[in-house]
Short mmCIF file of C-alpha atoms and ligand atoms in Angstrom, two decimals:
data_model
loop_
_atom_site.label_atom_id
_atom_site.label_comp_id
_atom_site.label_asym_id
_atom_site.label_seq_id
_atom_site.Cartn_x
_atom_site.Cartn_y
_atom_site.Cartn_z
CA UNK A 1 -28.66 7.45 4.44
CA UNK A 2 -30.89 9.34 1.22
CA UNK A 3 -29.39 9.11 -1.72
CA UNK A 4 -30.61 11.73 -4.68
CA UNK A 5 -29.47 10.64 -7.52
CA UNK A 6 -27.92 13.20 -10.10
CA UNK A 7 -26.13 11.86 -12.94
CA UNK A 8 -25.91 15.84 -14.20
CA UNK A 9 -23.76 16.70 -11.54
CA UNK A 10 -20.21 17.31 -12.95
CA UNK A 11 -17.79 15.08 -10.41
CA UNK A 12 -13.99 16.57 -10.98
CA UNK A 13 -11.19 13.82 -9.56
CA UNK A 14 -7.43 15.09 -9.28
CA UNK A 15 -4.57 12.11 -9.93
CA UNK A 16 -5.12 8.86 -12.20
CA UNK A 17 -4.00 7.19 -9.84
CA UNK A 18 -6.12 3.17 -8.47
CA UNK A 19 -8.01 5.17 -6.51
CA UNK A 20 -9.21 8.68 -8.78
CA UNK A 21 -8.96 5.46 -11.87
CA UNK A 22 -11.33 3.24 -9.78
CA UNK A 23 -14.01 5.54 -8.33
CA UNK A 24 -14.41 7.25 -11.91
CA UNK A 25 -14.57 3.98 -12.73
CA UNK A 26 -17.40 3.00 -10.62
CA UNK A 27 -19.54 7.38 -11.24
CA UNK A 28 -19.22 7.08 -15.27
CA UNK A 29 -20.44 3.47 -15.20
CA UNK A 30 -23.71 5.32 -13.40
CA UNK A 31 -24.23 7.75 -15.46
CA UNK A 32 -22.05 10.95 -14.09
CA UNK A 33 -20.17 13.58 -15.21
CA UNK A 34 -16.49 12.63 -14.88
CA UNK A 35 -13.35 14.21 -15.44
CA UNK A 36 -9.90 13.52 -13.99
CA UNK A 37 -6.91 15.25 -14.04
CA UNK A 38 -3.69 13.62 -13.18
CA UNK A 39 -0.02 14.96 -14.33
CA UNK A 40 2.13 12.84 -14.49
CA UNK A 41 2.36 12.30 -18.31
CA UNK A 42 0.78 7.88 -17.95
CA UNK A 43 -1.95 6.62 -15.76
CA UNK A 44 -1.24 4.26 -12.41
CA UNK A 45 0.43 7.23 -10.11
CA UNK A 46 2.43 5.09 -7.44
CA UNK A 47 1.69 1.86 -9.57
CA UNK A 48 4.50 1.55 -12.76
CA UNK A 49 5.69 -0.85 -14.24
CA UNK A 50 8.59 -0.56 -17.02
CA UNK A 51 10.43 -3.54 -19.52
CA UNK A 52 14.74 -2.70 -19.52
CA UNK A 53 16.39 -5.19 -21.11
CA UNK A 54 13.39 -7.73 -21.58
CA UNK A 55 12.97 -7.75 -17.81
CA UNK A 56 9.78 -6.25 -16.07
CA UNK A 57 10.40 -4.26 -12.68
CA UNK A 58 7.07 -3.45 -11.30
CA UNK A 59 8.76 0.37 -9.45
CA UNK A 60 5.46 0.53 -7.10
CA UNK A 61 3.77 -2.22 -5.72
CA UNK A 62 4.48 -6.13 -7.59
CA UNK A 63 1.21 -7.09 -6.59
CA UNK A 64 -1.98 -6.85 -4.70
CA UNK A 65 -3.94 -9.22 -3.12
CA UNK A 66 -7.77 -10.62 -3.10
CA UNK A 67 -9.32 -8.97 -0.46
CA UNK A 68 -12.38 -7.16 -2.22
CA UNK A 69 -15.22 -8.79 -5.01
CA UNK A 70 -14.54 -5.56 -6.75
CA UNK A 71 -11.25 -6.52 -8.19
CA UNK A 72 -12.66 -9.57 -9.97
CA UNK A 73 -15.52 -7.24 -11.56
CA UNK A 74 -13.17 -4.97 -12.04
CA UNK A 75 -10.55 -7.91 -13.60
CA UNK A 76 -14.03 -9.02 -16.45
CA UNK A 77 -15.62 -5.49 -17.38
CA UNK A 78 -12.21 -4.97 -18.61
CA UNK A 79 -11.78 -8.40 -20.51
CA UNK A 80 -8.86 -7.92 -18.65
CA UNK A 81 -8.70 -11.91 -17.65
CA UNK A 82 -6.39 -13.31 -19.80
CA UNK A 83 -3.38 -10.60 -18.44
CA UNK A 84 -4.38 -11.72 -14.46
CA UNK A 85 -2.28 -14.04 -12.93
CA UNK A 86 -2.17 -15.06 -9.91
CA UNK A 87 0.74 -15.15 -7.92
CA UNK A 88 2.48 -18.53 -8.25
CA UNK A 89 1.88 -21.43 -5.40
CA UNK A 90 5.48 -21.07 -4.70
CA UNK A 91 4.82 -17.76 -3.11
CA UNK A 92 3.52 -18.66 -0.15
CA UNK A 93 7.06 -19.55 2.11
CA UNK A 94 7.80 -16.82 3.14
CA UNK A 95 11.13 -16.12 5.12
CA UNK A 96 12.41 -13.75 7.68
CA UNK A 97 15.93 -13.31 8.90
CA UNK A 98 18.16 -14.16 11.78
CA UNK A 99 21.77 -14.37 12.11
CA UNK A 100 22.20 -13.86 8.37
CA UNK A 101 20.33 -17.02 7.88
CA UNK A 102 16.32 -16.96 6.35
CA UNK A 103 14.21 -18.72 8.75
CA UNK A 104 11.06 -19.91 7.47
CA UNK A 105 7.79 -17.33 8.34
CA UNK A 106 5.89 -21.11 9.84
CA UNK A 107 1.86 -21.09 8.81
CA UNK A 108 0.82 -23.86 11.17
CA UNK A 109 1.37 -24.56 14.82
CA UNK A 110 3.55 -28.21 13.57
CA UNK A 111 6.19 -25.62 11.87
CA UNK A 112 5.18 -23.00 14.93
CA UNK A 113 6.08 -26.04 17.39
CA UNK A 114 9.55 -26.53 14.92
CA UNK A 115 10.59 -23.46 13.92
CA UNK A 116 14.34 -22.09 14.97
CA UNK A 117 12.59 -18.15 14.04
CA UNK A 118 11.05 -18.01 17.72
CA UNK A 119 12.77 -19.49 20.92
CA UNK A 120 10.91 -21.94 23.03
CA UNK A 121 10.54 -19.01 25.60
CA UNK A 122 8.38 -16.88 23.09
CA UNK A 123 6.47 -19.30 22.25
CA UNK A 124 5.26 -19.99 25.93
CA UNK A 125 5.05 -16.52 26.07
CA UNK A 126 2.48 -16.76 22.66
CA UNK A 127 0.04 -19.20 24.04
CA UNK A 128 -0.53 -16.03 26.64
CA UNK A 129 -2.37 -14.66 25.01
CA UNK A 130 -6.21 -15.93 25.19
CA UNK A 131 -5.01 -14.47 28.76
CA UNK A 132 -4.59 -10.80 28.31
CA UNK A 133 -7.19 -8.41 28.82
CA UNK A 134 -7.31 -5.38 26.60
CA UNK A 135 -5.90 -2.27 26.98
CA UNK A 136 -6.73 1.07 28.75
CA UNK A 137 -4.45 3.07 25.83
CA UNK A 138 -7.43 3.14 23.40
CA UNK A 139 -6.46 4.89 20.35
CA UNK A 140 -2.72 6.58 20.90
CA UNK A 141 -0.88 2.44 20.94
CA UNK A 142 1.97 1.99 18.97
CA UNK A 143 1.37 -1.62 17.45
CA UNK A 144 4.46 -2.15 18.63
CA UNK A 145 3.06 -1.71 22.25
CA UNK A 146 -0.34 -3.63 21.60
CA UNK A 147 1.70 -6.59 19.78
CA UNK A 148 4.95 -5.84 22.63
CA UNK A 149 1.87 -6.53 25.32
CA UNK A 150 -0.93 -8.79 23.52
CA UNK A 151 1.92 -11.61 21.48
CA UNK A 152 6.02 -11.03 23.78
CA UNK A 153 9.30 -9.03 22.40
CA UNK A 154 10.06 -11.46 20.48
CA UNK A 155 7.05 -11.36 18.73
CA UNK A 156 7.76 -8.17 18.47
CA UNK A 157 10.99 -8.64 16.90
CA UNK A 158 10.51 -10.81 14.14
CA UNK A 159 7.61 -11.30 12.77
CA UNK A 160 5.81 -7.64 13.46
CA UNK A 161 9.07 -5.51 13.00
CA UNK A 162 10.21 -6.94 10.07
CA UNK A 163 6.00 -7.44 9.03
CA UNK A 164 5.55 -3.59 9.54
CA UNK A 165 8.61 -2.72 7.28
CA UNK A 166 6.83 -5.12 4.38
CA UNK A 167 3.59 -3.55 3.96
CA UNK A 168 4.22 0.10 5.58
CA UNK A 169 7.82 0.56 5.19
CA UNK A 170 7.61 1.64 8.40
CA UNK A 171 8.29 2.12 12.31
CA UNK A 172 6.55 -0.25 14.95
CA UNK A 173 6.70 2.01 17.29
CA UNK A 174 5.49 5.20 15.14
CA UNK A 175 2.38 2.90 13.47
CA UNK A 176 -0.54 3.43 15.79
CA UNK A 177 -2.61 0.06 16.09
CA UNK A 178 -6.09 1.18 15.26
CA UNK A 179 -5.28 3.14 12.13
CA UNK A 180 -2.74 1.32 10.49
CA UNK A 181 -3.65 -2.51 11.54
CA UNK A 182 -7.30 -1.87 12.30
CA UNK A 183 -8.59 -5.35 12.53
CA UNK A 184 -6.11 -6.33 15.11
CA UNK A 185 -7.01 -3.19 17.06
CA UNK A 186 -11.05 -4.33 16.48
CA UNK A 187 -10.28 -8.12 17.26
CA UNK A 188 -8.95 -6.75 21.04
CA UNK A 189 -11.53 -4.07 20.86
CA UNK A 190 -14.91 -6.69 19.32
CA UNK A 191 -13.67 -10.41 20.77
CA UNK A 192 -11.47 -9.00 23.92
CA UNK A 193 -8.37 -11.06 22.06
CA UNK A 194 -6.32 -12.10 19.07
CA UNK A 195 -6.92 -15.77 18.35
CA UNK A 196 -10.44 -15.80 19.61
CA UNK A 197 -10.86 -13.34 17.94
CA UNK A 198 -9.24 -14.77 14.66
CA UNK A 199 -11.53 -17.92 14.68
CA UNK A 200 -15.19 -15.46 15.02
CA UNK A 201 -14.51 -13.02 12.66
CA UNK A 202 -13.67 -15.79 9.40
CA UNK A 203 -17.54 -16.80 10.04
CA UNK A 204 -18.91 -13.59 9.61
CA UNK A 205 -16.27 -12.52 7.10
CA UNK A 206 -17.55 -15.86 5.46
CA UNK A 207 -20.74 -14.08 5.31
CA UNK A 208 -19.84 -10.55 3.49
CA UNK A 209 -18.01 -11.88 1.24
CA UNK A 210 -14.74 -10.80 2.34
CA UNK A 211 -11.60 -12.52 2.29
CA UNK A 212 -8.69 -11.40 5.32
CA UNK A 213 -5.38 -10.19 3.56
CA UNK A 214 -3.60 -13.93 4.96
CA UNK A 215 -6.18 -15.89 3.00
CA UNK A 216 -6.47 -13.47 0.06
CA UNK A 217 -5.28 -14.71 -3.43
CA UNK A 218 -1.94 -11.71 -4.18
CA UNK A 219 -2.98 -11.19 -7.87
CA UNK A 220 -0.87 -8.87 -11.06
CA UNK A 221 -1.22 -8.73 -14.39
CA UNK A 222 1.04 -10.69 -16.95
CA UNK A 223 2.96 -6.50 -18.04
CA UNK A 224 2.45 -5.31 -14.34
CA UNK A 225 1.16 -3.98 -11.94
CA UNK A 226 0.00 -0.82 -14.25
CA UNK A 227 -2.13 -3.09 -17.03
CA UNK A 228 -5.04 -2.90 -14.60
CA UNK A 229 -5.09 1.98 -14.39
CA UNK A 230 -4.03 1.64 -17.89
CA UNK A 231 -6.77 -0.26 -19.03
CA UNK A 232 -9.58 2.06 -16.54
CA UNK A 233 -7.94 4.85 -17.98
CA UNK A 234 -8.12 3.64 -21.62
CA UNK A 235 -11.83 2.26 -21.20
CA UNK A 236 -12.41 6.25 -19.68
CA UNK A 237 -10.96 7.28 -22.79
CA UNK A 238 -11.36 11.37 -22.82
CA UNK A 239 -12.80 11.05 -19.34
CA UNK A 240 -8.73 11.19 -18.23
CA UNK A 241 -6.41 14.60 -19.11
CA UNK A 242 -2.97 13.70 -18.21
CA UNK A 243 0.31 16.03 -18.28
CA UNK A 244 -3.00 17.87 -15.87
CA UNK A 245 -0.83 19.58 -13.53
CA UNK A 246 -3.91 21.42 -11.00
CA UNK A 247 -2.73 24.05 -9.24
CA UNK A 248 -5.41 25.71 -7.25
CA UNK A 249 -9.36 25.46 -7.06
CA UNK A 250 -11.91 28.12 -6.14
CA UNK A 251 -14.95 28.36 -4.78
CA UNK A 252 -17.84 30.46 -6.99
CA UNK A 253 -21.35 30.26 -5.31
CA UNK A 254 -21.84 27.13 -4.59
CA UNK A 255 -19.58 25.19 -7.59
CA UNK A 256 -15.48 25.00 -7.72
CA UNK A 257 -12.66 26.40 -10.12
CA UNK A 258 -10.50 24.32 -11.08
CA UNK A 259 -7.09 25.70 -12.11
CA UNK A 260 -4.54 23.71 -14.04
CA UNK A 261 -1.11 24.35 -16.02
CA UNK A 262 -1.07 21.62 -19.36
CA UNK A 263 1.44 21.82 -21.53
CA UNK A 264 2.58 24.77 -20.55
CA UNK A 265 -1.28 26.46 -20.75
CA UNK A 266 -2.96 27.38 -17.72
CA UNK A 267 -6.51 25.90 -17.84
CA UNK A 268 -9.83 26.09 -16.26
CA UNK A 269 -12.77 22.75 -15.48
CA UNK A 270 -16.23 24.02 -13.46
CA UNK A 271 -17.62 21.16 -11.54
CA UNK A 272 -19.77 20.79 -9.30
CA UNK A 273 -17.78 18.39 -6.61
CA UNK A 274 -14.04 17.56 -6.11
CA UNK A 275 -12.51 14.24 -5.30
CA UNK A 276 -8.96 15.24 -4.00
CA UNK A 277 -6.56 12.03 -4.52
CA UNK A 278 -3.32 13.11 -4.55
CA UNK A 279 -1.22 13.22 -1.90
CA UNK A 280 -2.24 14.59 1.78
CA UNK A 281 1.02 16.45 1.28
CA UNK A 282 -0.19 17.91 -1.98
CA UNK A 283 -3.86 18.23 -1.06
CA UNK A 284 -2.05 20.16 1.45
CA UNK A 285 -1.48 23.07 -0.64
CA UNK A 286 -4.76 22.96 -2.62
CA UNK A 287 -7.16 23.50 -0.10
CA UNK A 288 -4.92 25.92 2.49
CA UNK A 289 -7.28 28.25 1.05
CA UNK A 290 -10.16 27.07 2.68
CA UNK A 291 -8.97 26.37 5.92
CA UNK A 292 -5.43 27.19 7.43
CA UNK A 293 -5.92 24.07 9.49
CA UNK A 294 -6.92 21.12 7.47
CA UNK A 295 -3.40 21.80 6.05
CA UNK A 296 -1.65 21.67 8.99
CA UNK A 297 -3.31 17.75 9.18
CA UNK A 298 -2.70 16.58 5.94
CA UNK A 299 1.63 17.92 6.25
CA UNK A 300 0.97 16.07 9.69
CA UNK A 301 1.07 12.77 6.92
CA UNK A 302 4.33 11.44 7.13
CA UNK A 303 5.16 9.95 3.70
CA UNK A 304 8.59 8.12 4.75
CA UNK A 305 11.07 7.54 1.48
CA UNK A 306 11.93 4.13 -0.58
CA UNK A 307 14.27 2.56 -2.88
CA UNK A 308 13.20 0.29 -4.98
CA UNK A 309 15.57 -1.57 -5.76
CA UNK A 310 15.50 -4.04 -9.04
CA UNK A 311 18.11 -6.88 -8.87
CA UNK A 312 18.63 -9.95 -11.91
CA UNK A 313 20.96 -12.67 -11.49
CA UNK A 314 21.69 -15.59 -13.43
CA UNK A 315 20.27 -18.57 -11.91
CA UNK A 316 22.86 -21.26 -12.03
CA UNK A 317 25.26 -18.19 -9.28
CA UNK A 318 22.24 -18.40 -6.96
CA UNK A 319 22.72 -20.22 -3.75
CA UNK A 320 19.57 -19.85 -2.13
CA UNK A 321 16.90 -22.49 -3.00
CA UNK A 322 14.16 -20.24 -4.82
CA UNK A 323 10.98 -21.23 -2.95
CA UNK A 324 8.91 -18.49 -1.49
CA UNK A 325 7.58 -14.80 -1.94
CA UNK A 326 11.10 -13.31 -0.22
CA UNK A 327 12.89 -12.52 3.10
CA UNK A 328 12.27 -9.72 5.51
CA UNK A 329 15.11 -8.25 7.24
CA UNK A 330 14.33 -7.04 11.33
CA UNK A 331 15.46 -4.51 12.25
CA UNK A 332 17.62 -5.79 15.54
CA UNK A 333 19.24 -7.69 12.34
CA UNK A 334 20.27 -4.35 11.27
CA UNK A 335 20.71 -4.44 7.91
CA UNK A 336 20.92 -2.09 5.56
CA UNK A 337 17.59 -3.29 3.65
CA UNK A 338 13.90 -3.75 4.78
CA UNK A 339 13.75 -7.21 2.86
CA UNK A 340 13.91 -8.97 -1.28
CA UNK A 341 10.81 -10.09 -3.08
CA UNK A 342 12.03 -13.25 -4.99
CA UNK A 343 10.27 -11.55 -8.14
CA UNK A 344 10.16 -14.30 -10.20
CA UNK A 345 9.21 -16.83 -8.22
CA UNK A 346 5.72 -15.04 -7.54
CA UNK A 347 5.12 -14.23 -10.86
CA UNK A 348 7.59 -16.43 -13.49
CA UNK A 349 7.27 -14.34 -16.86
CA UNK A 350 9.15 -11.88 -14.05
CA UNK A 351 12.20 -13.22 -16.14
CA UNK A 352 13.36 -16.42 -18.46
CA UNK A 353 14.35 -19.46 -17.56
CA UNK A 354 17.74 -19.08 -16.65
CA UNK A 355 17.55 -16.07 -14.89
CA UNK A 356 15.91 -15.02 -11.68
CA UNK A 357 15.01 -10.60 -10.68
CA UNK A 358 14.70 -10.03 -6.85
CA UNK A 359 12.65 -6.41 -6.49
CA UNK A 360 14.48 -4.82 -3.22
CA UNK A 361 13.65 -2.26 -0.80
CA UNK A 362 15.62 0.72 1.30
CA UNK A 363 15.06 3.20 3.22
CA UNK A 364 11.52 3.10 4.47
CA UNK A 365 10.55 4.77 8.47
CA UNK A 366 13.43 2.30 9.62
CA UNK A 367 16.19 4.28 7.54
CA UNK A 368 14.81 7.26 6.64
CA UNK A 369 18.69 8.75 4.78
CA UNK A 370 17.63 7.37 2.42
CA UNK A 371 17.39 10.22 0.53
CA UNK A 372 20.42 11.85 1.46
CA UNK A 373 22.40 9.15 0.59
CA UNK A 374 23.93 8.89 -2.88
CA UNK A 375 21.89 5.51 -4.23
CA UNK A 376 24.86 4.41 -6.10
CA UNK A 377 27.08 4.08 -2.82
CA UNK A 378 23.82 2.55 -1.07
CA UNK A 379 22.54 0.00 -3.89
CA UNK A 380 25.83 -1.77 -3.84
CA UNK A 381 26.45 -1.62 -0.48
CA UNK A 382 22.79 -3.86 -1.06
CA UNK A 383 24.55 -5.78 -3.17
CA UNK A 384 27.37 -6.97 -1.51
CA UNK A 385 24.85 -8.18 1.47
CA UNK A 386 21.79 -9.65 -0.36
CA UNK A 387 24.78 -11.34 -2.59
CA UNK A 388 25.70 -12.74 1.53
CA UNK A 389 22.17 -14.13 2.24
CA UNK A 390 21.34 -15.36 -1.00
CA UNK A 391 24.67 -16.66 -1.28
CA UNK A 392 25.23 -15.80 -4.65
CA UNK A 393 28.10 -14.99 -7.06
CA UNK A 394 28.66 -13.89 -10.35
CA UNK A 395 27.39 -10.51 -11.52
CA UNK A 396 24.52 -9.37 -12.19
CA UNK A 397 22.42 -9.12 -15.34
CA UNK A 398 20.71 -6.13 -14.62
CA UNK A 399 20.90 -3.94 -11.59
CA UNK A 400 17.91 -0.44 -12.21
CA UNK A 401 16.57 1.42 -8.86
CA UNK A 402 12.88 3.59 -8.63
CA UNK A 403 13.65 6.24 -5.66
CA UNK A 404 10.47 7.30 -3.77
CA UNK A 405 10.36 11.23 -2.07
CA UNK A 406 8.22 10.47 -0.78
CA UNK A 407 6.59 6.87 -1.13
CA UNK A 408 3.59 5.09 1.69
CA UNK A 409 1.37 7.54 4.28
CA UNK A 410 1.80 7.09 7.89
CA UNK A 411 -1.00 5.89 9.96
CA UNK A 412 1.33 7.33 12.92
CA UNK A 413 -0.48 7.49 16.50
CA UNK A 414 -2.76 10.43 17.18
CA UNK A 415 -4.14 9.57 12.73
CA UNK A 416 -7.33 8.92 14.34
CA UNK A 417 -7.56 13.17 14.55
CA UNK A 418 -6.43 13.99 11.01
CA UNK A 419 -9.58 10.95 10.00
CA UNK A 420 -11.68 13.26 12.47
CA UNK A 421 -10.59 16.49 11.40
CA UNK A 422 -11.09 15.43 7.26
CA UNK A 423 -14.76 14.19 8.32
CA UNK A 424 -15.47 17.46 10.12
CA UNK A 425 -13.97 19.10 6.68
CA UNK A 426 -16.37 17.71 4.43
CA UNK A 427 -19.03 18.05 6.38
CA UNK A 428 -18.32 22.47 5.92
CA UNK A 429 -17.84 22.15 2.29
CA UNK A 430 -20.06 20.03 0.46
CA UNK A 431 -19.12 19.35 -2.21
CA UNK A 432 -15.40 18.06 -1.68
CA UNK A 433 -14.22 14.81 -0.64
CA UNK A 434 -10.94 13.63 0.26
CA UNK A 435 -9.62 10.38 -0.91
CA UNK A 436 -6.31 8.27 -1.86
CA UNK A 437 -4.53 5.93 0.65
CA UNK A 438 -3.42 8.21 3.24
CA UNK A 439 -7.22 7.69 3.91
CA UNK A 440 -9.13 3.70 4.28
CA UNK A 441 -5.98 2.00 3.28
CA UNK A 442 -2.71 2.19 1.69
CA UNK A 443 -3.08 -1.53 -0.38
CA UNK A 444 -4.17 -1.23 -3.88
CA UNK A 445 -6.65 -3.82 -2.58
CA UNK A 446 -8.28 -0.87 0.11
CA UNK A 447 -7.58 1.80 -2.49
CA UNK A 448 -9.56 -0.05 -4.32
CA UNK A 449 -12.30 -1.42 -2.08
CA UNK A 450 -12.56 2.25 -0.96
CA UNK A 451 -13.72 3.82 -4.02
CA UNK A 452 -16.87 2.16 -3.67
CA UNK A 453 -17.28 4.10 -0.63
CA UNK A 454 -16.55 7.55 -2.26
CA UNK A 455 -18.93 6.72 -4.79
CA UNK A 456 -21.82 7.60 -2.16
CA UNK A 457 -19.61 10.26 -0.99
CA UNK A 458 -20.17 11.30 -4.50
CA UNK A 459 -23.86 10.59 -4.80
CA UNK A 460 -25.56 12.63 -1.53
C1 LIG B 1 7.45 1.69 -3.37
C2 LIG B 1 6.29 1.56 -3.06
C3 LIG B 1 5.47 -0.14 -2.69
C4 LIG B 1 4.20 -0.25 -2.88
N1 LIG B 1 4.16 -1.89 -2.60
C5 LIG B 1 2.92 -2.44 -2.65
C6 LIG B 1 2.21 -3.30 -2.73
O1 LIG B 1 3.10 -4.33 -3.09
N2 LIG B 1 0.72 -3.72 -2.43
C7 LIG B 1 0.13 -2.77 -2.20
O2 LIG B 1 -1.69 -3.12 -2.40
N3 LIG B 1 0.26 -1.81 -2.10
C8 LIG B 1 1.51 -0.78 -2.37
N4 LIG B 1 1.94 0.03 -2.60
C9 LIG B 1 0.64 0.84 -2.23
C10 LIG B 1 -0.12 1.46 -3.03
O3 LIG B 1 0.85 1.50 -4.49
C11 LIG B 1 -0.86 2.93 -3.10
O4 LIG B 1 -1.47 3.09 -2.01
C12 LIG B 1 -1.47 3.23 -4.21
O5 LIG B 1 -0.79 3.06 -5.54
C13 LIG B 1 -2.28 4.58 -3.94
O6 LIG B 1 -3.21 5.27 -4.68
P1 LIG B 1 -3.79 6.36 -4.68
O7 LIG B 1 -4.23 6.44 -6.19
O8 LIG B 1 -4.39 6.14 -3.95
O9 LIG B 1 -2.75 7.77 -5.02
P2 LIG B 1 -1.53 7.89 -5.85
O10 LIG B 1 -0.55 6.68 -6.73
O11 LIG B 1 -0.55 8.27 -5.32
O12 LIG B 1 -2.34 8.80 -6.76
C14 LIG B 1 -2.53 9.86 -7.27
C15 LIG B 1 -1.90 11.02 -8.24
O13 LIG B 1 -2.24 11.85 -7.58
C16 LIG B 1 -1.32 13.05 -9.14
N5 LIG B 1 -0.96 14.46 -8.91
C17 LIG B 1 0.03 14.70 -7.70
N6 LIG B 1 -0.32 15.61 -7.56
C18 LIG B 1 -1.68 16.44 -8.80
C19 LIG B 1 -1.20 17.27 -9.01
N7 LIG B 1 -1.31 18.43 -8.55
N8 LIG B 1 -2.48 17.35 -9.83
C20 LIG B 1 -3.13 16.70 -10.37
N9 LIG B 1 -3.01 15.41 -10.89
C21 LIG B 1 -1.92 14.95 -9.09
C22 LIG B 1 -0.16 11.68 -8.91
O14 LIG B 1 0.48 11.79 -10.62
C23 LIG B 1 -1.23 10.35 -8.71
O15 LIG B 1 -1.15 9.37 -10.10
C24 LIG B 1 3.04 0.46 -2.97
C25 LIG B 1 3.51 1.76 -3.02
C26 LIG B 1 4.95 1.88 -3.01
C27 LIG B 1 5.29 3.61 -3.41
#
């Protein structure tokens, strides 16, 4: 690829979530003239941290996986070494709810043989995986079809279904295996199976200095996840403009004019390149004048609602041993929430020594009607179920929540068409780049990693 370096080029990034800020940081380092416009009064987007009654509540992501060296590089260059924390080793154990009991997810072959999470028939079925051929449905398979075919129905119900709820707050019947789990799809495509593919790709990843999501370490910051976006924004100083709500974009010659509202004033900024990192449904409005079909593709990406519910109890009233990451609930178990993270086990400074803090997730694509339900009634129902599972007696010390009406973009079947159209749009509209968590992965780690390739697009 021929790269023309033009540090004088003016680049405006819309959105100060982790995608926009990481890209701004890298471009700024290369000497580009960057401005970030953000609607909210704080940087971070989906990453929000608050302290209530002395307890730290991450309302969006609770942690990130260190899947790429850029994360460590940011921590070092921003001087965040003292803030940076890896998850407590106790957090390695994960539980799945089955018949109202928590079963540890087996992480080794002997544990897999012993576990009561799967029946002997399901275990036997799993052994058949290396002998199952590739699918002919290619792109249009859901993760549910893919897993049922390769690993069996019980593995889908008690491993993949809850896992998908934990990562995407999604529905395995709707999510595309190719788009939402590209590595899994690639294992079948490239190597012919998951077991053989896993062994061979470990070797290849080692050579690229990347870590798989399974082996990558979980991290956060002593003062919560928002430390990272805030530190990037502080580093960029006046280049990040908060309370700037972008309303429209106009093309003038080879350049762009961006219109935004700042403290009830209408303002504009001109640039050579626009990098949009706003959610797809916002980008649909901003680029409607450029391409109506693009807006349709963007609006087709579904963002289900999620209610994040944070609760703290006295440790003395908790019957369940607190020795893991938390638990996920398969939809087949019919509960009113998706799962719970044992926040103060993973990051002990999330509470004091007498209390334990938990983060519960409600809704998602599994239960989208959460949007229309009275939140207080829903929370008290979930509380009862949680207290029963965890054998908790006594009232909580703190209950609070954050409702996300449009939480996480779903890479559903048909997403490949959207992806193709986004590429085509960028080719036909030089100087406009579409980024953010609806492209290239939803995790914080993916958003950071993607910033590198987005920088290359900005430089062309
Ligand atoms: C509840 C929840 C839990 C999650 N848990 C995890 C987790 O544990 N681990 C993990 O890795 N990931 C998790 N994620 C996913 C991850 O946090 C997000 O995918 C990621 O932070 C998205 O970053 P982004 O910058 O792409 O988008 P966003 O964070 O959405 O940023 C977009 C920014 O654009 C701004 N904006 C919107 N409209 C305008 C406008 N008109 N003008 C100017 N600015 C505008 C927004 O205010 C926002 O700041 C979670 C997400 C949610 C919602």
